[in-house]
PDB file of C-alpha atoms and ligand atoms in Angstrom:
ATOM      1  CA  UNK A  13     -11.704   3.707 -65.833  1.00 49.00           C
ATOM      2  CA  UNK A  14     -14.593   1.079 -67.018  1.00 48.00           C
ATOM      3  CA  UNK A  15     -15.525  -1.987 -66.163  1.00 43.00           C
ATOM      4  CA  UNK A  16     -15.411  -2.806 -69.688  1.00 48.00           C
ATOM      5  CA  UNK A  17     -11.894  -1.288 -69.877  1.00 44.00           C
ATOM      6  CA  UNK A  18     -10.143  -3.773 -67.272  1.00 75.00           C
ATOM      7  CA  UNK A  19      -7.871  -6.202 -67.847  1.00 86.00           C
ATOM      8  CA  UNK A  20      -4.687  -3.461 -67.990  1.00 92.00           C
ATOM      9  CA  UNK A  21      -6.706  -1.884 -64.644  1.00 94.00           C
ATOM     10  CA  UNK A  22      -7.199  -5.636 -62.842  1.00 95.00           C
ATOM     11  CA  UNK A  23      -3.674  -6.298 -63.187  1.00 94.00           C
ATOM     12  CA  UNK A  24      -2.506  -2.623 -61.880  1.00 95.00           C
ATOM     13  CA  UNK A  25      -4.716  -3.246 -58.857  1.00 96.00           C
ATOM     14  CA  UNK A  26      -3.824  -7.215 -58.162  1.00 96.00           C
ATOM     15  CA  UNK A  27       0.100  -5.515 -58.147  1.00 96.00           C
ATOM     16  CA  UNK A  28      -0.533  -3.415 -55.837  1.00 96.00           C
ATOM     17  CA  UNK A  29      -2.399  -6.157 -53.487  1.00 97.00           C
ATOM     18  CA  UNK A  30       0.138  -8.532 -53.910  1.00 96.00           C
ATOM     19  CA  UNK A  31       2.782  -5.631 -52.491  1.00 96.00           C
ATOM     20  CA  UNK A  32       0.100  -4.950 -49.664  1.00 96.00           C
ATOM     21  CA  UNK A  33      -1.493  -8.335 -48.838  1.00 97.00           C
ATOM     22  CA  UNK A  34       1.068 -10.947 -49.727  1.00 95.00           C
ATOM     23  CA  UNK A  35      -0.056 -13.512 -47.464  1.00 95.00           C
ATOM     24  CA  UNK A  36      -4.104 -12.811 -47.428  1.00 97.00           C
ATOM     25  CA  UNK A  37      -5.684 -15.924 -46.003  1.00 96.00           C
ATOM     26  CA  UNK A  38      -8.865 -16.946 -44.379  1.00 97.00           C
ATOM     27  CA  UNK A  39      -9.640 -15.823 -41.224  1.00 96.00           C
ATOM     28  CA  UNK A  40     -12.030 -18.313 -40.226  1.00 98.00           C
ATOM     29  CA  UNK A  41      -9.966 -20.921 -37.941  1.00 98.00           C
ATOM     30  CA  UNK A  42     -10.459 -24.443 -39.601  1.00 98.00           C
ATOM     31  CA  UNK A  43      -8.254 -27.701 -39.787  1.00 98.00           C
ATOM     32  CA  UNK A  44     -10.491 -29.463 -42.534  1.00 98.00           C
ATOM     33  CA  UNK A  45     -13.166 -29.033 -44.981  1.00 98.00           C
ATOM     34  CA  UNK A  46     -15.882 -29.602 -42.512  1.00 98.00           C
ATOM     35  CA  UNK A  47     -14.664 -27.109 -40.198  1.00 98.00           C
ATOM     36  CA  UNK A  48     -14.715 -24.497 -43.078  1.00 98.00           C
ATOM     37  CA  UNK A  49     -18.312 -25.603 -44.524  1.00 98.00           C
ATOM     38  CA  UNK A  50     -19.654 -25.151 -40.746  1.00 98.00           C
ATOM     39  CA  UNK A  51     -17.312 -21.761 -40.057  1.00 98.00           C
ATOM     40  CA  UNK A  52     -18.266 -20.273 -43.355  1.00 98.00           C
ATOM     41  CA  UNK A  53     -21.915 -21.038 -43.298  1.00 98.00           C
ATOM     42  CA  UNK A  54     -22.201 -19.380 -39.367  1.00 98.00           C
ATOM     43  CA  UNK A  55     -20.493 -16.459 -40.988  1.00 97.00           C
ATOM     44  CA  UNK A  56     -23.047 -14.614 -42.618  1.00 95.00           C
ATOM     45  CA  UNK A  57     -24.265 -11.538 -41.192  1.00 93.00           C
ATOM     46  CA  UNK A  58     -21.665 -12.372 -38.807  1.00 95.00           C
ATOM     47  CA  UNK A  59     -17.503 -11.377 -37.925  1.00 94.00           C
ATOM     48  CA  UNK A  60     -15.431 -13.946 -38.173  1.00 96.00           C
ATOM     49  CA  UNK A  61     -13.972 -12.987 -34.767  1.00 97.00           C
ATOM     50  CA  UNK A  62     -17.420 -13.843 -33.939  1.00 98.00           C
ATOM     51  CA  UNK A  63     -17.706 -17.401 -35.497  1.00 98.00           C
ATOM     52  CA  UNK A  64     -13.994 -18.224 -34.177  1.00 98.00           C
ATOM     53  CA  UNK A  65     -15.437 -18.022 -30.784  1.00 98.00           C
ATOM     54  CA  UNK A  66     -18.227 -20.400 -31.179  1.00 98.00           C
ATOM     55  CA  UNK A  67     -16.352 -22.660 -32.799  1.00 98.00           C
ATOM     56  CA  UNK A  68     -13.718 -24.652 -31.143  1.00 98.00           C
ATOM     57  CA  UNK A  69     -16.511 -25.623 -28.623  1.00 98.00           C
ATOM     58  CA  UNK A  70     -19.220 -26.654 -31.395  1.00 98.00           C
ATOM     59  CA  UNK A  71     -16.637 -28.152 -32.937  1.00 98.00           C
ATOM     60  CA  UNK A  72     -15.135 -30.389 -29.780  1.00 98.00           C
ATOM     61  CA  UNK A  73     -18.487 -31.764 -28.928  1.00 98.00           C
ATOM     62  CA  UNK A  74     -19.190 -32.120 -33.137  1.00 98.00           C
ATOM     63  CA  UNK A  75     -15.772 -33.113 -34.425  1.00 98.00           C
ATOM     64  CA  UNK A  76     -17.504 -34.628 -38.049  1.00 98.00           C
ATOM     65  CA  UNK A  77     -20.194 -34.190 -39.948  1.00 98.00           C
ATOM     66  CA  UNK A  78     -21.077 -37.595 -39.054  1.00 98.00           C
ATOM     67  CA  UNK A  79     -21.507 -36.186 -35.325  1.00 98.00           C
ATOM     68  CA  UNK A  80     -22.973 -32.996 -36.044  1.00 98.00           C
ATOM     69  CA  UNK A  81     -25.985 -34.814 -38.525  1.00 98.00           C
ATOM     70  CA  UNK A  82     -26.713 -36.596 -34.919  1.00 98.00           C
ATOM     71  CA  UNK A  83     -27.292 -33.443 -33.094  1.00 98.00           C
ATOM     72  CA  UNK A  84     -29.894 -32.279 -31.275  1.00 98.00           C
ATOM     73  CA  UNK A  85     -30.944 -29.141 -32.942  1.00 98.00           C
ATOM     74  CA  UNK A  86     -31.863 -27.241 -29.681  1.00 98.00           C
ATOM     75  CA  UNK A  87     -28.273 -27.828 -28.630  1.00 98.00           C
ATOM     76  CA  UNK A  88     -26.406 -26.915 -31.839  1.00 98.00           C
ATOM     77  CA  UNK A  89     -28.832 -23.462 -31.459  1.00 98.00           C
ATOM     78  CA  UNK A  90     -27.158 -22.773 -27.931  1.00 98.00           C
ATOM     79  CA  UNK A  91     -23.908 -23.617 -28.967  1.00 98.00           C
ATOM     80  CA  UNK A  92     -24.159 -20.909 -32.352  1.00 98.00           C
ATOM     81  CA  UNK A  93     -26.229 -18.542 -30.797  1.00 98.00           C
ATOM     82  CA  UNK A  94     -23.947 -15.587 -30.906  1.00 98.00           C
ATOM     83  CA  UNK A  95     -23.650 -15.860 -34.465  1.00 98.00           C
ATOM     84  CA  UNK A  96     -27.065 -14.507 -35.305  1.00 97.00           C
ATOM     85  CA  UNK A  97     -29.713 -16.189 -37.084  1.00 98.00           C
ATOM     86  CA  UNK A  98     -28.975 -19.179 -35.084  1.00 98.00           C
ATOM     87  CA  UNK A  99     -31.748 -21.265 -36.172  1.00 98.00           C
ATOM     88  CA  UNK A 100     -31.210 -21.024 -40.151  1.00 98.00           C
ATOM     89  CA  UNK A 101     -27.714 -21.472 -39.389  1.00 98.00           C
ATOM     90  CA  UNK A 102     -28.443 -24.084 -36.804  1.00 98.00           C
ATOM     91  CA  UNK A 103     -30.512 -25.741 -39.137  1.00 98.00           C
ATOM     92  CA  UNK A 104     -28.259 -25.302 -41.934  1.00 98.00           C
ATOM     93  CA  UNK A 105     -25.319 -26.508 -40.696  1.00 98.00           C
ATOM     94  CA  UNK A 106     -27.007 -29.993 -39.214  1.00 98.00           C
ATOM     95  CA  UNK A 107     -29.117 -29.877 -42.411  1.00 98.00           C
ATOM     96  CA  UNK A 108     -26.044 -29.866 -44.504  1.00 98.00           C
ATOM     97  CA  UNK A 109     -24.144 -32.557 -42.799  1.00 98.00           C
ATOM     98  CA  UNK A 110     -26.967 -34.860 -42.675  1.00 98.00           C
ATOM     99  CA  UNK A 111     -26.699 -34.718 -46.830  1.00 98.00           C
ATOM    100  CA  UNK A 112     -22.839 -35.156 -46.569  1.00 98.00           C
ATOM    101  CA  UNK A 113     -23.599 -37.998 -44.947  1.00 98.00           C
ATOM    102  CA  UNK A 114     -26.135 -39.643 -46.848  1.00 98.00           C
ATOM    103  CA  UNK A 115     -25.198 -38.864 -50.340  1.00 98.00           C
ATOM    104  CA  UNK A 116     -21.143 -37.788 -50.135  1.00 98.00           C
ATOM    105  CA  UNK A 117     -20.101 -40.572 -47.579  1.00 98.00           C
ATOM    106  CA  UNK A 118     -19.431 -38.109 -44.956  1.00 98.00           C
ATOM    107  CA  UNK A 119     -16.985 -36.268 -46.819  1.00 98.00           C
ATOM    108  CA  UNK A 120     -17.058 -32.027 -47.909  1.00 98.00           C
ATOM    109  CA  UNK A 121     -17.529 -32.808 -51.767  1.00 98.00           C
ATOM    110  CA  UNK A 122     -15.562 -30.949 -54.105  1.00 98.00           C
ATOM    111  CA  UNK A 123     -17.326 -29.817 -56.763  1.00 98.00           C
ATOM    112  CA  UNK A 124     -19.300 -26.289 -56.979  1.00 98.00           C
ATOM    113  CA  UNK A 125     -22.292 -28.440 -58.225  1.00 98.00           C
ATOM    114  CA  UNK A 126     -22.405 -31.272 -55.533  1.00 98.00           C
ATOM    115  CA  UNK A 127     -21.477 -28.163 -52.884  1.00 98.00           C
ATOM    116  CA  UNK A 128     -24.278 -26.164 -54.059  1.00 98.00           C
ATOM    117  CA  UNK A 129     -26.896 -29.245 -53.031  1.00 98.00           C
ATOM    118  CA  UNK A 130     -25.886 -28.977 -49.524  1.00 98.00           C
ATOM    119  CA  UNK A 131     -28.691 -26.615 -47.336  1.00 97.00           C
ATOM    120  CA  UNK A 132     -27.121 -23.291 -46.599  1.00 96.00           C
ATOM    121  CA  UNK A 133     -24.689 -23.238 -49.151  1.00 98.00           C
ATOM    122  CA  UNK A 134     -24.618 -21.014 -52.165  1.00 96.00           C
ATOM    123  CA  UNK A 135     -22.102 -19.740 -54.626  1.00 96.00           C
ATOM    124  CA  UNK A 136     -20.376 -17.815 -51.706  1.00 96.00           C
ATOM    125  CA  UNK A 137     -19.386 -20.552 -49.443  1.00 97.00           C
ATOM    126  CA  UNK A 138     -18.864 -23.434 -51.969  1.00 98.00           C
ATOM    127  CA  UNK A 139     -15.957 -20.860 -53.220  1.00 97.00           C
ATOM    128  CA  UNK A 140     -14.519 -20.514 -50.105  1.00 97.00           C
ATOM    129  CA  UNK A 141     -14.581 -24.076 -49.460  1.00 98.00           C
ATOM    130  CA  UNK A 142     -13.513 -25.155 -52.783  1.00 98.00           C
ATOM    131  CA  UNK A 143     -10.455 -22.431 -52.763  1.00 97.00           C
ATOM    132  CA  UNK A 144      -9.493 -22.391 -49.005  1.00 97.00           C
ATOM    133  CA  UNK A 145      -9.944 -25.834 -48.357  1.00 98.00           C
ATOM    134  CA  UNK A 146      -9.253 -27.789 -52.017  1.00 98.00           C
ATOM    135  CA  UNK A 147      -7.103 -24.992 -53.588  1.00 97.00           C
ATOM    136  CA  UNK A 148      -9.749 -25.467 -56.069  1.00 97.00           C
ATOM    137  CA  UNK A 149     -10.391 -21.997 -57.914  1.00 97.00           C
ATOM    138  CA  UNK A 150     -13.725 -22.600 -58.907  1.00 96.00           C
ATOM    139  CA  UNK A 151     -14.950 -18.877 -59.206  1.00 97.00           C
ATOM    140  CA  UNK A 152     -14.012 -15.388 -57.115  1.00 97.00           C
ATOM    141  CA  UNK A 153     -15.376 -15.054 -53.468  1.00 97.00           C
ATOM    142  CA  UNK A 154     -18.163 -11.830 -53.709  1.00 97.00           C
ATOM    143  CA  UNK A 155     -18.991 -11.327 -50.010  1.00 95.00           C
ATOM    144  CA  UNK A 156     -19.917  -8.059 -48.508  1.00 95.00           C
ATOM    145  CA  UNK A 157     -16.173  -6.863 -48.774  1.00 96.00           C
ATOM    146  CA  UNK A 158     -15.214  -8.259 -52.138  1.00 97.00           C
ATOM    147  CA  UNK A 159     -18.780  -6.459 -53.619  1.00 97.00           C
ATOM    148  CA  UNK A 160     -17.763  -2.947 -51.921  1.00 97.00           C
ATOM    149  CA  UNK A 161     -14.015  -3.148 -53.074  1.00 97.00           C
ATOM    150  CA  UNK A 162     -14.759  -3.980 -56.807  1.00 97.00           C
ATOM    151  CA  UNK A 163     -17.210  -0.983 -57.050  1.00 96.00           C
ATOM    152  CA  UNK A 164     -14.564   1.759 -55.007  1.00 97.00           C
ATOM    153  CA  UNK A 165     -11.798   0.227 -57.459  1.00 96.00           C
ATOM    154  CA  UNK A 166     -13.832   0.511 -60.491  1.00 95.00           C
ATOM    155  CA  UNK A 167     -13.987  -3.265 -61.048  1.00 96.00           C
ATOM    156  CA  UNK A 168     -17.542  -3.511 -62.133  1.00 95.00           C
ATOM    157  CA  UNK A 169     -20.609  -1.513 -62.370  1.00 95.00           C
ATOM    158  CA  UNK A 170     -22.920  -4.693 -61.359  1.00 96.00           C
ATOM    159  CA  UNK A 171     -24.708  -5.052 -58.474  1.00 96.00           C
ATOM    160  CA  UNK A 172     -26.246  -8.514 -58.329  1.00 97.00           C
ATOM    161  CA  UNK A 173     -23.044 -10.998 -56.677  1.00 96.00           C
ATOM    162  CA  UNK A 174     -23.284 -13.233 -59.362  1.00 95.00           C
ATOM    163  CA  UNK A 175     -23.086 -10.674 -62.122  1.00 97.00           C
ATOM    164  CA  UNK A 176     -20.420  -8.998 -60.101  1.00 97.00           C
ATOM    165  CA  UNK A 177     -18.308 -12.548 -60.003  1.00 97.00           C
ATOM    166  CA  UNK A 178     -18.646 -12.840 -63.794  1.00 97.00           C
ATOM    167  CA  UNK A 179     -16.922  -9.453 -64.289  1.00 96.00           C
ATOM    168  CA  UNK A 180     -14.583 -10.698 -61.692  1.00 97.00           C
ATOM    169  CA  UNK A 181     -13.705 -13.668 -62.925  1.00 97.00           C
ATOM    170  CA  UNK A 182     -13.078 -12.076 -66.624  1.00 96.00           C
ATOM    171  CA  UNK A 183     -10.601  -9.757 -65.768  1.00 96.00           C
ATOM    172  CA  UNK A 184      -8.816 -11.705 -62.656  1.00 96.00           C
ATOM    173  CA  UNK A 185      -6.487 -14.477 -64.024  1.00 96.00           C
ATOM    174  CA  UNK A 186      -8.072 -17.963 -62.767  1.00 97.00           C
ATOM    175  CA  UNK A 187      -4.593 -18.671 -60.849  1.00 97.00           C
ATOM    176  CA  UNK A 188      -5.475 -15.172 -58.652  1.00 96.00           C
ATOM    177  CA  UNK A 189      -8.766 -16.145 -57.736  1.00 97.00           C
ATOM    178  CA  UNK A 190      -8.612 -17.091 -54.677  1.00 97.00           C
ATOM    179  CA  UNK A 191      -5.753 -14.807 -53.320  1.00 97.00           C
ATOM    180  CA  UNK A 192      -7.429 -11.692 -55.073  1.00 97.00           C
ATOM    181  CA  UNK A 193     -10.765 -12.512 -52.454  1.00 96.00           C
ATOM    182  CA  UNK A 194      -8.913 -12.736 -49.950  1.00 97.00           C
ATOM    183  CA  UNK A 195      -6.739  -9.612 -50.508  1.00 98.00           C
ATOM    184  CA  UNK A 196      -9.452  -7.836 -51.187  1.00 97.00           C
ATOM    185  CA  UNK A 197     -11.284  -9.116 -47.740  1.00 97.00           C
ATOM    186  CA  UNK A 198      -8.169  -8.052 -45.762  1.00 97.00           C
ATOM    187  CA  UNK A 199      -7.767  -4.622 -47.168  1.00 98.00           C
ATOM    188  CA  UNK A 200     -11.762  -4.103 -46.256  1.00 97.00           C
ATOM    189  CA  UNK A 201     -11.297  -5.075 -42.881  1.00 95.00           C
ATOM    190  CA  UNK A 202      -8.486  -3.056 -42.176  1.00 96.00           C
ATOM    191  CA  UNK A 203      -8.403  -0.007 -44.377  1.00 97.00           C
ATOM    192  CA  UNK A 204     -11.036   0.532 -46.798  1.00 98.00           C
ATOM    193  CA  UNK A 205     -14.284  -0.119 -44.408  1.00 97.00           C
ATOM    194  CA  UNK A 206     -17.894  -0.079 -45.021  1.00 96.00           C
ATOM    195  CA  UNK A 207     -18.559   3.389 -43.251  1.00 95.00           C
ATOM    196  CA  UNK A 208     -15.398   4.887 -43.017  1.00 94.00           C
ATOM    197  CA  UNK A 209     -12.744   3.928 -45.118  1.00 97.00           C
ATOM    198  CA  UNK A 210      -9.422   4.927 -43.945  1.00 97.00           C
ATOM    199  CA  UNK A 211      -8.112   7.049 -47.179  1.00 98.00           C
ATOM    200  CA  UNK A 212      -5.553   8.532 -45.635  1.00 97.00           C
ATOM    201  CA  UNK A 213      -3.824   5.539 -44.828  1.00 96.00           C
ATOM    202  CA  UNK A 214      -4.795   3.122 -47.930  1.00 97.00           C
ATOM    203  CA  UNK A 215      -2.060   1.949 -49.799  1.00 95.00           C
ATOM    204  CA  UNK A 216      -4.319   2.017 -52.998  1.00 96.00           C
ATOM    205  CA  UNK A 217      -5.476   5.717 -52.832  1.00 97.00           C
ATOM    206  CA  UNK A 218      -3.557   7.053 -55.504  1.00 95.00           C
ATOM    207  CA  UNK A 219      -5.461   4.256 -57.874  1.00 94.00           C
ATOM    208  CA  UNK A 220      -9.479   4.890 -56.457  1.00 95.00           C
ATOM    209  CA  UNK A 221     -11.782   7.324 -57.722  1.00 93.00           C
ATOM    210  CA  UNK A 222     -14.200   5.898 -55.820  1.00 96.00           C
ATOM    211  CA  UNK A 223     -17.204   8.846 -54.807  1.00 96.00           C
ATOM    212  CA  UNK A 224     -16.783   7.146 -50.919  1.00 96.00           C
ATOM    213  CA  UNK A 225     -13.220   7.980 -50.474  1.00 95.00           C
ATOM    214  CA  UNK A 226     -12.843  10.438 -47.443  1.00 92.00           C
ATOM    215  CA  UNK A 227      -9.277  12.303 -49.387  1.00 89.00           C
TER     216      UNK A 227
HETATM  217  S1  SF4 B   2      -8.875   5.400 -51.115  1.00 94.56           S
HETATM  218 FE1  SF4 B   2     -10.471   5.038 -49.576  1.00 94.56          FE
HETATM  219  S2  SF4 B   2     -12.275   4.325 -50.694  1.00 94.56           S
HETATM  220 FE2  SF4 B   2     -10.485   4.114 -52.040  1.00 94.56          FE
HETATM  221  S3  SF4 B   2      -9.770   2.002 -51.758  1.00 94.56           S
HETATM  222 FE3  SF4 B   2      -8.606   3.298 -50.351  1.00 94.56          FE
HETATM  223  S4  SF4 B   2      -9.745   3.276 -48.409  1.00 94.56           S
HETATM  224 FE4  SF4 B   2     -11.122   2.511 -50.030  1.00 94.56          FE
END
């Protein structure tokens, strides 16, 4: 199977997620756009697990991004320390509600184009905002599970996330989008991970031919 070959293979592989994953969602804990933007933007190089834990405490002493573009940035490092990076994320995540603020009225915009203005967010997170948050489908997630998945399943040959969305995006219906990420996500957490995928027990073995699989 191709790349160039899959619209019959996309829509073997989204039935057999749907049958698997029916109810894929994020797993970042949010309530509102702002809580994603933040959540998703701690998030890289980082677990979830990890960002839900920081959270609920940055977020009950920063409950807006009116609040948070008032921070001190020495105490919105301690409070995402554990996240890695702290101080580009730190920065980031003040950074971008200071320009909510000022140019969106305090309010997560919801366009890709206004989203991508905002430090610390690029085509990655204004996706997940935009679909998670806004039901928007504005383009396919490509994080670090979405890029391994779509090579093991013979998705695309590309390697650059961008490239790799575009092949996405022409063989995924637009009304799968955002489901499709986040199927994919879940079955790379649980099953088919980075270092050892769990072959034996994926529910899509019978369909990879993917040089990593361990049966
Ligand atoms: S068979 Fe293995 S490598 Fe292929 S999708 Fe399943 S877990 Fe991943």
């Amino acid at each position: 199977m191709t790349a160039s070959a899959t619209g019959e293979w996309a829509k073997t592989v989204l039935r057999r997620l749907r049958g698997e994953y029916p109810e894929a969602r994020c797993a970042l804990l949010h309530e509102n756009p702002y809580e994603l933007i933040v959540s998703t933007i701690l998030s890289a190089q980082c677990t979830d697990e990890m960002v839900n834990r920081v959270t609920p405490e940055l977020f009950r002493r920063y409950p807006t991004a009116a609040s948070l573009a008032k921070a001190r940035l020495p105490s919105v490092e301690k409070l995402v320390k554990s996240t890695g990076f702290f101080r580009n994320k730190a920065r980031n995540i003040t950074g971008m509600a200071k320009k909510v603020v000022a140019d969106f009225g305090g309010a997560v915009p919801r366009t890709m184009d206004e989203l991508l203005t905002l430090p610390g967010v690029a085509r990655k997170t204004a996706n997940v905002v935009l679909g998670t948050a806004f039901g928007v489908a504005s383009g396919v997630v490509v994080d670090t599970h979405v890029d391994r998945l779509s090579h093991r399943l013979d998705l695309t040959k590309e390697k650059d996330p961008k490239k790799i969305e575009q092949d996405l995006m022409k063989i995924i219906p637009k009304e799968k989008w955002i489901l499709f990420s986040h199927q994919l996500i879940w079955h790379g957490r649980l099953v088919c991970q980075a270092r050892r995928p769990r072959c034996p027990d994926c529910p899509l073995e019978d369909l990879c031919y993917s040089k990593d699989k361990t049966v």
